[in-house]
CSV table of C-alpha atoms and ligand atoms in Angstrom, one decimal:
chain,number,residue,atom,x,y,z
A,29,MET,CA,0.0,0.0,0.0
A,30,SER,CA,1.4,3.4,-0.9
A,31,THR,CA,0.6,5.9,1.6
A,32,SER,CA,-0.2,9.4,-0.6
A,33,ARG,CA,-1.5,11.7,2.6
A,34,ARG,CA,-0.9,11.5,6.3
A,35,VAL,CA,-3.5,13.4,8.4
A,36,PHE,CA,-3.8,14.7,11.8
A,37,ILE,CA,-7.2,15.0,13.1
A,38,PHE,CA,-7.7,17.8,15.8
A,39,GLY,CA,-10.9,16.6,17.9
A,40,SER,CA,-10.9,13.4,16.6
A,41,THR,CA,-13.7,11.9,19.4
A,42,GLY,CA,-16.0,14.3,18.0
A,43,SER,CA,-18.9,14.1,15.8
A,44,ILE,CA,-16.7,15.0,12.6
A,45,GLY,CA,-13.6,13.4,13.9
A,46,LYS,CA,-15.3,9.9,14.4
A,47,LYS,CA,-17.2,10.3,11.1
A,48,ALA,CA,-13.6,11.3,9.4
A,49,LEU,CA,-12.0,8.2,10.8
A,50,GLU,CA,-14.7,6.3,9.9
A,51,VAL,CA,-14.4,7.1,6.1
A,52,ILE,CA,-10.8,6.8,6.0
A,53,ASP,CA,-10.8,3.5,7.3
A,54,ASN,CA,-13.3,2.3,4.8
A,55,PHE,CA,-12.4,4.4,1.7
A,56,HIS,CA,-9.1,5.7,1.8
A,57,GLU,CA,-6.5,3.1,1.7
A,58,ASP,CA,-4.4,5.5,1.0
A,59,ILE,CA,-4.6,7.9,3.9
A,60,GLU,CA,-2.5,7.6,7.2
A,61,VAL,CA,-3.8,8.6,10.4
A,62,PHE,CA,-0.6,10.2,11.8
A,63,GLY,CA,-2.0,11.8,14.8
A,64,ILE,CA,-5.3,12.7,16.9
A,65,SER,CA,-6.0,14.7,19.7
A,66,ALA,CA,-9.4,15.3,22.0
A,67,TYR,CA,-10.1,17.1,25.0
A,68,SER,CA,-11.9,14.8,26.9
A,69,ARG,CA,-13.6,11.0,26.1
A,70,ILE,CA,-10.1,9.4,26.5
A,71,ASP,CA,-11.3,5.8,26.5
A,72,CYS,CA,-12.4,6.9,22.8
A,73,LEU,CA,-9.0,8.2,22.0
A,74,VAL,CA,-7.5,5.2,23.2
A,75,ALA,CA,-9.4,2.9,21.2
A,76,GLN,CA,-9.0,5.0,18.2
A,77,ALA,CA,-5.1,5.3,18.7
A,78,ILE,CA,-4.7,1.5,18.9
A,79,LYS,CA,-7.1,1.0,15.8
A,80,TYR,CA,-5.4,3.3,13.6
A,81,ARG,CA,-1.9,2.8,15.2
A,82,VAL,CA,-1.2,6.7,15.3
A,83,LYS,CA,2.2,8.0,16.0
A,84,VAL,CA,1.2,11.1,18.0
A,85,VAL,CA,-2.0,11.7,20.3
A,86,ILE,CA,-2.7,15.2,22.0
A,87,VAL,CA,-4.4,15.2,25.6
A,88,PRO,CA,-5.4,18.3,27.4
A,89,SER,CA,-3.7,17.7,30.7
A,90,THR,CA,-1.3,15.5,32.8
A,91,GLN,CA,-4.2,13.6,34.4
A,92,SER,CA,-5.8,12.9,31.2
A,93,LYS,CA,-2.3,11.6,30.3
A,94,GLU,CA,-1.9,9.2,33.0
A,95,LEU,CA,-5.2,8.0,32.3
A,96,PHE,CA,-4.4,7.3,28.7
A,97,TYR,CA,-1.6,5.2,30.1
A,98,GLU,CA,-3.8,3.4,32.4
A,99,LYS,CA,-6.5,2.4,29.7
A,100,TRP,CA,-4.0,1.2,27.1
A,101,THR,CA,-4.5,-2.3,26.5
A,102,SER,CA,-2.9,-2.8,23.5
A,103,ASP,CA,0.5,-4.4,22.7
A,104,ASN,CA,0.9,-2.3,19.9
A,105,PRO,CA,4.0,0.3,20.4
A,106,ILE,CA,2.3,3.6,22.8
A,107,PRO,CA,2.2,6.3,20.6
A,108,LYS,CA,4.0,9.6,21.4
A,109,LEU,CA,1.8,11.4,23.9
A,110,LEU,CA,2.0,15.2,24.2
A,111,VAL,CA,-0.1,17.5,26.7
A,112,GLY,CA,-1.8,20.7,26.4
A,113,SER,CA,-2.9,23.1,23.9
A,114,GLN,CA,0.4,24.4,23.1
A,115,SER,CA,1.0,20.9,21.4
A,116,LEU,CA,-1.9,21.3,19.3
A,117,VAL,CA,0.3,24.6,18.1
A,118,ASP,CA,3.7,23.1,17.9
A,119,ILE,CA,2.8,20.2,16.0
A,120,ALA,CA,1.2,21.5,13.3
A,121,TYR,CA,4.6,22.6,12.2
A,122,ASP,CA,5.6,18.9,12.1
A,123,ASN,CA,6.9,17.6,8.7
A,124,SER,CA,5.6,14.6,9.2
A,125,TYR,CA,2.3,14.9,7.8
A,126,ASP,CA,0.7,17.0,5.3
A,127,THR,CA,-3.0,17.5,6.2
A,128,VAL,CA,-5.1,18.7,9.1
A,129,ILE,CA,-8.7,17.8,9.7
A,130,ALA,CA,-9.8,20.9,11.9
A,131,ALA,CA,-12.6,19.4,13.8
A,132,ILE,CA,-12.4,21.1,17.4
A,133,VAL,CA,-15.3,23.0,18.1
A,134,GLY,CA,-15.7,26.8,19.0
A,135,ILE,CA,-12.8,29.4,19.4
A,136,ALA,CA,-10.3,26.7,20.9
A,137,GLY,CA,-9.5,25.6,17.8
A,138,LEU,CA,-8.2,28.7,16.5
A,139,PRO,CA,-4.7,28.6,17.7
A,140,SER,CA,-3.9,25.0,16.2
A,141,ALA,CA,-5.9,25.8,12.7
A,142,LEU,CA,-3.8,29.2,12.4
A,143,ALA,CA,-0.9,27.2,12.7
A,144,ALA,CA,-1.8,24.8,10.4
A,145,ALA,CA,-2.1,27.7,8.0
A,146,ARG,CA,1.2,29.2,8.5
A,147,ALA,CA,2.8,25.7,8.5
A,148,GLY,CA,1.0,25.5,4.9
A,149,LYS,CA,-0.8,22.4,5.4
A,150,ARG,CA,-3.8,21.3,3.3
A,151,ILE,CA,-6.5,22.0,6.0
A,152,LEU,CA,-9.9,20.3,5.9
A,153,LEU,CA,-11.7,22.8,7.8
A,154,ALA,CA,-14.9,21.7,10.2
A,155,ASN,CA,-14.0,24.3,12.8
A,156,LYS,CA,-16.3,27.2,11.5
A,157,GLU,CA,-15.6,29.5,14.3
A,158,VAL,CA,-12.0,30.0,13.1
A,159,LEU,CA,-13.6,31.9,10.2
A,160,VAL,CA,-15.9,33.6,12.2
A,161,VAL,CA,-13.8,35.1,14.8
A,162,ALA,CA,-10.5,35.4,12.7
A,163,GLY,CA,-11.5,35.3,8.8
A,164,ASP,CA,-9.5,37.8,7.7
A,165,LEU,CA,-6.0,36.7,9.4
A,166,PHE,CA,-6.6,33.1,8.7
A,167,MET,CA,-7.0,33.5,4.9
A,168,GLN,CA,-4.2,35.7,4.8
A,169,TYR,CA,-2.0,33.0,6.1
A,170,VAL,CA,-3.5,30.4,4.0
A,171,SER,CA,-2.6,32.6,1.0
A,172,TYR,CA,0.6,33.7,2.3
A,173,TYR,CA,2.0,30.5,3.3
A,174,LYS,CA,0.5,28.5,0.2
A,175,ALA,CA,-1.8,26.3,2.5
A,176,GLU,CA,-4.8,24.5,0.9
A,177,LEU,CA,-8.5,24.8,2.2
A,178,ILE,CA,-10.9,22.5,1.5
A,179,PRO,CA,-14.4,22.7,3.6
A,180,ILE,CA,-16.2,20.1,5.4
A,181,ASP,CA,-18.9,22.1,6.7
A,182,SER,CA,-21.7,20.5,4.0
A,183,GLU,CA,-23.2,24.0,2.7
A,184,HIS,CA,-19.6,25.0,1.8
A,185,SER,CA,-18.6,21.8,0.2
A,186,ALA,CA,-21.7,22.1,-2.0
A,187,ILE,CA,-20.5,25.8,-2.8
A,188,PHE,CA,-16.9,24.7,-3.3
A,189,GLN,CA,-17.9,22.0,-5.8
A,190,CYS,CA,-19.9,24.4,-7.5
A,191,LEU,CA,-17.4,27.1,-8.1
A,192,TYR,CA,-15.0,24.4,-8.6
A,193,GLY,CA,-14.4,24.5,-12.3
A,194,ASN,CA,-16.0,27.9,-12.7
A,195,ALA,CA,-13.3,29.2,-11.2
A,196,ASN,CA,-9.3,29.2,-11.9
A,197,SER,CA,-8.0,27.2,-9.0
A,198,ILE,CA,-9.4,26.7,-5.4
A,199,ASN,CA,-8.3,30.1,-4.8
A,200,PHE,CA,-11.9,31.8,-5.4
A,201,LYS,CA,-10.6,35.5,-5.4
A,202,LYS,CA,-11.8,36.1,-8.4
A,203,ILE,CA,-15.1,34.8,-8.6
A,204,GLU,CA,-17.4,37.9,-7.7
A,205,ASN,CA,-17.6,39.2,-11.2
A,206,ASN,CA,-19.0,35.7,-12.4
A,207,VAL,CA,-21.4,35.1,-9.3
A,208,ARG,CA,-24.5,37.0,-8.7
A,209,ARG,CA,-25.7,35.1,-5.5
A,210,ILE,CA,-24.8,32.2,-3.4
A,211,LEU,CA,-27.7,30.5,-2.3
A,212,LEU,CA,-26.7,28.8,1.1
A,213,THR,CA,-29.5,26.3,2.4
A,214,ALA,CA,-30.9,25.8,5.7
A,215,SER,CA,-32.9,22.8,7.0
A,216,GLY,CA,-34.2,25.5,9.4
A,217,GLY,CA,-33.8,23.2,12.4
A,218,PRO,CA,-36.2,21.3,14.7
A,219,PHE,CA,-38.0,24.4,15.4
A,220,LEU,CA,-39.0,25.6,12.0
A,221,GLU,CA,-42.5,25.0,12.6
A,222,TYR,CA,-42.7,26.2,16.4
A,223,SER,CA,-44.7,29.5,17.2
A,224,THR,CA,-42.2,32.2,18.6
A,225,ASP,CA,-44.0,31.7,22.1
A,226,SER,CA,-43.4,28.1,22.3
A,227,LEU,CA,-39.8,28.5,22.0
A,228,GLN,CA,-39.7,29.7,25.8
A,229,ASP,CA,-40.1,26.2,26.8
A,230,ILE,CA,-37.2,24.5,24.7
A,231,THR,CA,-35.2,21.8,26.7
A,232,PRO,CA,-31.7,21.2,25.7
A,233,ALA,CA,-32.6,17.6,24.8
A,234,LYS,CA,-35.0,18.9,22.1
A,235,ALA,CA,-32.6,21.7,20.9
A,236,CYS,CA,-30.3,18.7,20.4
A,237,LEU,CA,-32.5,16.6,18.4
A,238,HIS,CA,-31.8,17.8,14.8
A,239,PRO,CA,-34.5,16.2,12.2
A,240,LYS,CA,-31.8,16.0,9.5
A,241,TRP,CA,-28.2,15.7,11.1
A,242,SER,CA,-26.8,14.2,14.0
A,243,MET,CA,-24.1,16.5,15.7
A,244,GLY,CA,-21.9,17.7,18.3
A,245,ARG,CA,-24.2,19.3,21.2
A,246,LYS,CA,-22.9,22.9,20.9
A,247,ILE,CA,-23.4,23.1,16.9
A,248,SER,CA,-26.8,21.2,17.4
A,249,VAL,CA,-28.3,24.1,19.2
A,250,ASP,CA,-26.6,26.5,17.3
A,251,SER,CA,-28.5,24.8,14.2
A,252,SER,CA,-31.7,25.3,16.2
A,253,THR,CA,-31.4,28.8,16.8
A,254,MET,CA,-30.0,29.4,13.2
A,255,MET,CA,-27.0,31.0,14.6
A,256,ASN,CA,-25.1,27.9,12.8
A,257,LYS,CA,-26.6,29.6,9.8
A,258,GLY,CA,-25.4,33.1,10.8
A,259,PHE,CA,-21.9,31.4,11.2
A,260,GLU,CA,-22.1,29.9,8.0
A,261,VAL,CA,-23.2,33.1,6.2
A,262,ILE,CA,-20.1,34.6,7.7
A,263,GLU,CA,-18.1,31.2,6.7
A,264,THR,CA,-19.3,31.9,3.1
A,265,TYR,CA,-17.9,35.4,2.9
A,266,TRP,CA,-14.5,34.6,3.9
A,267,LEU,CA,-14.1,31.2,2.3
A,268,PHE,CA,-15.2,32.4,-1.1
A,269,ASN,CA,-14.4,36.3,-1.1
A,270,ILE,CA,-17.8,37.2,-1.7
A,271,PRO,CA,-19.9,40.3,-0.8
A,272,ILE,CA,-22.5,40.0,1.8
A,273,ARG,CA,-25.2,41.4,-0.3
A,274,LYS,CA,-24.7,38.4,-2.6
A,275,ILE,CA,-25.0,36.0,-0.1
A,276,GLU,CA,-28.6,34.6,0.7
A,277,VAL,CA,-30.1,32.3,3.2
A,278,LEU,CA,-33.0,30.0,1.8
A,279,VAL,CA,-34.7,27.4,4.1
A,280,HIS,CA,-34.8,24.1,2.5
A,281,PRO,CA,-36.4,21.5,5.1
A,282,GLN,CA,-35.6,18.3,3.0
A,283,SER,CA,-31.7,18.9,3.3
A,284,ILE,CA,-31.0,17.4,-0.3
A,285,ILE,CA,-29.8,20.6,-2.0
A,286,HIS,CA,-27.0,21.5,0.4
A,287,SER,CA,-26.3,25.2,-1.5
A,288,MET,CA,-26.0,26.6,-4.8
A,289,VAL,CA,-24.2,29.3,-6.6
A,290,GLU,CA,-26.4,31.5,-9.5
A,291,TYR,CA,-24.1,33.0,-12.0
A,292,ILE,CA,-24.6,36.3,-14.1
A,293,ASP,CA,-26.2,34.2,-17.2
A,294,GLY,CA,-29.1,32.7,-15.2
A,295,SER,CA,-27.3,29.4,-14.7
A,296,VAL,CA,-27.8,27.8,-11.2
A,297,ILE,CA,-25.4,25.0,-10.4
A,298,ALA,CA,-26.6,22.9,-7.0
A,299,GLN,CA,-25.1,20.2,-5.2
A,300,LEU,CA,-27.4,17.5,-4.1
A,301,SER,CA,-26.8,14.5,-1.9
A,302,LYS,CA,-28.1,12.3,1.0
A,303,PRO,CA,-27.7,14.6,4.1
A,304,ASP,CA,-25.0,12.7,5.6
A,305,MET,CA,-21.5,14.2,6.3
A,306,GLY,CA,-19.6,11.3,4.7
A,307,ILE,CA,-20.4,13.0,1.7
A,308,PRO,CA,-18.2,16.5,2.4
A,309,ILE,CA,-15.8,14.6,4.4
A,310,SER,CA,-15.1,12.0,1.5
A,311,TYR,CA,-14.9,14.9,-1.0
A,312,ALA,CA,-12.5,16.8,1.1
A,313,LEU,CA,-10.2,13.9,2.1
A,314,GLY,CA,-10.0,12.7,-1.6
A,315,PHE,CA,-10.1,16.2,-3.6
A,316,PRO,CA,-9.4,16.4,-6.4
A,317,GLU,CA,-10.3,12.6,-7.2
A,318,ARG,CA,-14.0,11.5,-5.8
A,319,THR,CA,-14.1,8.5,-3.9
A,320,LYS,CA,-16.9,6.0,-2.8
A,321,ASN,CA,-18.6,6.2,0.7
A,322,GLU,CA,-21.4,4.2,2.2
A,323,VAL,CA,-23.9,7.2,2.3
A,324,GLY,CA,-25.9,5.9,-0.9
A,325,PHE,CA,-27.6,7.4,-3.7
A,326,ILE,CA,-30.6,9.9,-4.2
A,327,ASP,CA,-33.7,8.0,-5.6
A,328,PHE,CA,-35.1,11.3,-7.5
A,329,LYS,CA,-38.7,9.2,-7.9
A,330,ASP,CA,-38.8,9.0,-4.0
A,331,LEU,CA,-38.6,12.8,-3.8
A,332,MET,CA,-41.7,14.2,-3.1
A,333,LYS,CA,-40.8,17.6,-3.2
A,334,LEU,CA,-38.0,20.3,-2.7
A,335,GLU,CA,-39.4,23.5,-1.1
A,336,PHE,CA,-37.6,27.0,-0.4
A,337,TYR,CA,-38.8,29.7,1.9
A,338,GLN,CA,-37.2,33.0,3.4
A,339,PRO,CA,-35.6,32.7,6.7
A,340,ASP,CA,-37.5,34.1,9.4
A,341,PHE,CA,-35.6,36.7,11.3
A,342,VAL,CA,-38.0,37.7,13.7
A,343,LYS,CA,-38.4,34.0,15.1
A,344,PHE,CA,-34.6,33.3,14.9
A,345,PRO,CA,-32.8,36.5,15.7
A,346,CYS,CA,-29.3,34.8,15.6
A,347,LEU,CA,-29.7,35.0,12.1
A,348,SER,CA,-29.8,38.6,11.8
A,349,LEU,CA,-27.5,39.3,14.9
A,350,ALA,CA,-24.9,37.1,12.3
A,351,PHE,CA,-25.6,39.4,9.4
A,352,ASP,CA,-25.2,42.4,11.4
A,353,ALA,CA,-22.0,41.4,13.2
A,354,LEU,CA,-20.3,40.4,9.4
A,355,LYS,CA,-21.2,44.1,8.4
A,356,LEU,CA,-20.1,45.5,11.6
A,357,GLY,CA,-16.6,44.1,11.5
A,358,GLN,CA,-14.4,41.2,12.8
A,359,ALA,CA,-14.6,42.4,16.2
A,360,HIS,CA,-18.3,42.1,16.2
A,361,CYS,CA,-18.1,38.8,15.2
A,362,ILE,CA,-16.1,37.6,17.8
A,363,VAL,CA,-18.3,39.1,20.5
A,364,LEU,CA,-21.0,37.3,18.6
A,365,ASN,CA,-19.2,34.3,18.8
A,366,ALA,CA,-17.7,34.8,22.5
A,367,ALA,CA,-21.5,35.6,23.7
A,368,ASN,CA,-22.8,32.5,21.5
A,369,GLU,CA,-20.2,30.4,23.4
A,370,VAL,CA,-21.0,31.3,26.7
A,371,ALA,CA,-24.7,31.5,26.4
A,372,VAL,CA,-25.1,28.2,24.8
A,373,GLU,CA,-22.8,26.6,27.2
A,374,ALA,CA,-25.1,27.9,29.9
A,375,PHE,CA,-28.6,26.6,28.1
A,376,LEU,CA,-27.0,23.2,28.0
A,377,ASN,CA,-26.2,23.1,31.9
A,378,ASP,CA,-29.8,23.8,32.1
A,379,SER,CA,-28.7,27.3,33.2
A,380,ILE,CA,-30.7,29.8,31.3
A,381,LYS,CA,-33.9,29.8,29.0
A,382,TYR,CA,-33.4,28.8,25.6
A,383,THR,CA,-35.1,32.0,24.7
A,384,SER,CA,-32.5,34.1,26.6
A,385,ILE,CA,-29.3,33.0,24.1
A,386,PRO,CA,-30.4,35.4,21.3
A,387,LYS,CA,-30.9,38.0,24.4
A,388,ILE,CA,-27.1,37.5,25.8
A,389,ILE,CA,-25.7,37.8,22.4
A,390,GLU,CA,-27.5,41.4,21.3
A,391,GLU,CA,-26.3,42.8,24.6
A,392,SER,CA,-23.0,41.8,24.2
A,393,ILE,CA,-22.8,43.3,20.8
A,394,ASN,CA,-24.8,46.6,22.5
A,395,TRP,CA,-21.9,46.4,25.0
A,396,TYR,CA,-18.9,46.4,22.5
A,397,GLU,CA,-20.5,49.1,20.5
A,398,LYS,CA,-20.3,51.8,23.5
A,399,LYS,CA,-16.7,50.9,23.7
A,400,THR,CA,-13.6,52.3,22.1
A,401,PRO,CA,-13.1,49.9,18.7
A,402,TYR,CA,-10.4,47.2,19.6
A,403,LEU,CA,-7.4,46.9,17.5
A,404,LEU,CA,-7.0,43.3,15.9
A,405,ASN,CA,-3.7,42.9,14.3
A,406,ASN,CA,-2.9,39.3,15.7
A,407,LEU,CA,-3.8,36.5,17.5
A,408,ASP,CA,-3.4,37.6,20.8
A,409,ASP,CA,-5.7,40.7,19.9
A,410,ILE,CA,-8.2,38.0,19.0
A,411,LEU,CA,-8.0,36.0,22.3
A,412,HIS,CA,-7.9,39.3,24.5
A,413,LEU,CA,-11.3,40.4,22.8
A,414,ASP,CA,-12.8,36.7,23.2
A,415,MET,CA,-11.7,37.0,26.7
A,416,VAL,CA,-13.2,40.1,27.5
A,417,SER,CA,-16.3,39.4,25.7
A,418,ARG,CA,-17.0,36.1,27.4
A,419,SER,CA,-16.4,37.9,31.0
A,420,PHE,CA,-19.3,40.4,30.0
A,421,ALA,CA,-21.6,37.6,29.0
A,422,TYR,CA,-21.2,35.7,32.1
A,423,LYS,CA,-21.9,38.7,34.2
A,424,ASN,CA,-24.6,39.4,32.3
A,425,LEU,CA,-26.0,35.9,32.4
A,426,SER,CA,-25.8,35.5,36.0
A,427,SER,CA,-28.5,38.0,36.3
A,428,ILE,CA,-30.7,36.2,34.4
A,429,MET,CA,-30.2,32.5,35.4
A,430,LYS,CA,-33.2,30.1,36.1
B,12,NAD,P1,-18.0,17.5,18.9
B,12,NAD,O1,-18.5,18.5,20.3
B,12,NAD,O2,-18.8,16.5,18.8
B,12,NAD,O3,-16.7,17.4,18.6
B,12,NAD,C1,-15.4,18.5,19.5
B,12,NAD,C2,-14.1,17.8,19.1
B,12,NAD,O4,-12.9,19.0,19.8
B,12,NAD,C3,-14.1,16.6,20.7
B,12,NAD,O5,-12.8,15.8,19.5
B,12,NAD,C4,-13.4,17.6,21.5
B,12,NAD,O6,-12.6,16.7,22.4
B,12,NAD,C5,-12.5,18.4,21.1
B,12,NAD,N1,-12.6,19.5,21.9
B,12,NAD,C6,-13.8,20.5,22.8
B,12,NAD,N2,-13.3,21.5,23.2
B,12,NAD,C7,-11.8,21.3,23.0
B,12,NAD,C8,-10.6,22.4,23.5
B,12,NAD,N3,-10.9,23.6,24.3
B,12,NAD,N4,-9.5,22.0,23.2
B,12,NAD,C9,-9.2,20.9,22.4
B,12,NAD,N5,-10.1,20.0,21.7
B,12,NAD,C10,-11.4,20.3,22.3
B,12,NAD,O7,-18.4,18.3,17.7
B,12,NAD,P2,-18.6,18.3,16.3
B,12,NAD,O8,-20.0,18.2,15.8
B,12,NAD,O9,-17.8,17.4,15.7
B,12,NAD,O10,-18.3,20.0,15.7
B,12,NAD,C11,-16.9,20.0,15.4
B,12,NAD,C12,-16.6,21.5,14.4
B,12,NAD,O11,-17.2,21.0,13.3
B,12,NAD,C13,-17.6,22.4,15.2
B,12,NAD,O12,-17.0,23.7,14.8
B,12,NAD,C14,-19.0,22.4,14.3
B,12,NAD,O13,-19.4,23.8,14.1
B,12,NAD,C15,-18.1,22.0,12.9
B,12,NAD,N6,-19.3,21.0,12.1
B,12,NAD,C16,-19.9,20.0,12.7
B,12,NAD,C17,-20.6,19.3,11.7
B,12,NAD,C18,-21.4,18.1,12.3
B,12,NAD,O14,-22.0,17.6,11.7
B,12,NAD,N7,-20.8,17.7,13.7
B,12,NAD,C19,-21.2,19.8,10.3
B,12,NAD,C20,-20.3,20.7,10.1
B,12,NAD,C21,-19.5,21.5,10.7
B,13,MG,MG1,-23.3,23.4,7.8
């Protein structure tokens, strides 16, 4: 077997990380898993390290390192164990592998994703918060250090597939003149049919039950509030270098069309498939080749209908908050993300009501509006504003706890 690619998965125990391992295992004989990392679920991490015979594992603390040794049952040589978030940054510069799957959730994945870009790796990006909080810097690094960026988010994989072939390369710097609109589709989440009043009583369990996708808890809540779609608008803006006015969200409950590109000649190119992350992950892993996977095929005779609606910005204020933040600039996007991370965590811990999530975010944006604008020149500036915004959101939170 000839090995043509070696990957490091940042966040291998999550929904995307596990799916990526499954796809590699079943369909990518040519890909070797060089390293994996996780923040929790050390049992799962040990099992993955044994199964894929990885060379390097990154754990968050010395306790988790000890736990890893304790749980190691195999006769295989134990991998090199590194500890802490700085190890994720350092390993990005290791030349023993060429591809990073960025599958950490939240801003925690930012330093390692930026490092991977500086190291000129091929980056298969799931961690959309990287583009939300640092789109400008990240894209500058990708371009300057000649990294290759392939999205894993299903909508962005769809847009990538609709653009690739109509652009000169995967550098989409010049598409603006040919593209009239990017139509970013949204399933609408589990509460599409709910009245605004009934959102008051949503529990974490209900919010995590997505009708079409099975995902990690944070992104499931983000999908239900449509903040996920808001983040994806920001992600589209940075990935494809397209003006905000050319990005439109379209609710499409069947989740068969994963997004579309409308060109100036009136042609619309769409990507369709069953709603399963196996497809965007396998596309990103194999790019530019297409590879088989186990998702299966659409039976067009079974498709009863494909519907499209305008999103309800009143019922889902998070979507407007994200559009507004993108228009206001990078600092507002950092505040948006920080407040959202704090509010979603509090909701998942049952400390605040579902309907408090957009309120906390809006108050955080209003708070930032009154401040002297922050200068954002580098990672430290971004992390500093993130920290200050989180403290504000936490303080604010304590006054409305259930
Ligand atoms: P998840 O919660 O299932 O997994 C997150 C992974 O990151 C885990 O391995 C966890 O150990 C690790 N992690 C968490 N906190 C960390 C920290 N502080 N430091 C280091 N590692 C940490 O999340 P997921 O659903 O797999 O989503 C991962 C990313 O992909 C998110 O940004 C999400 O928005 C994006 N995404 C997910 C899906 C999906 O279907 N799940 C689809 C598109 C995009
Ligand atoms: Mg998506």
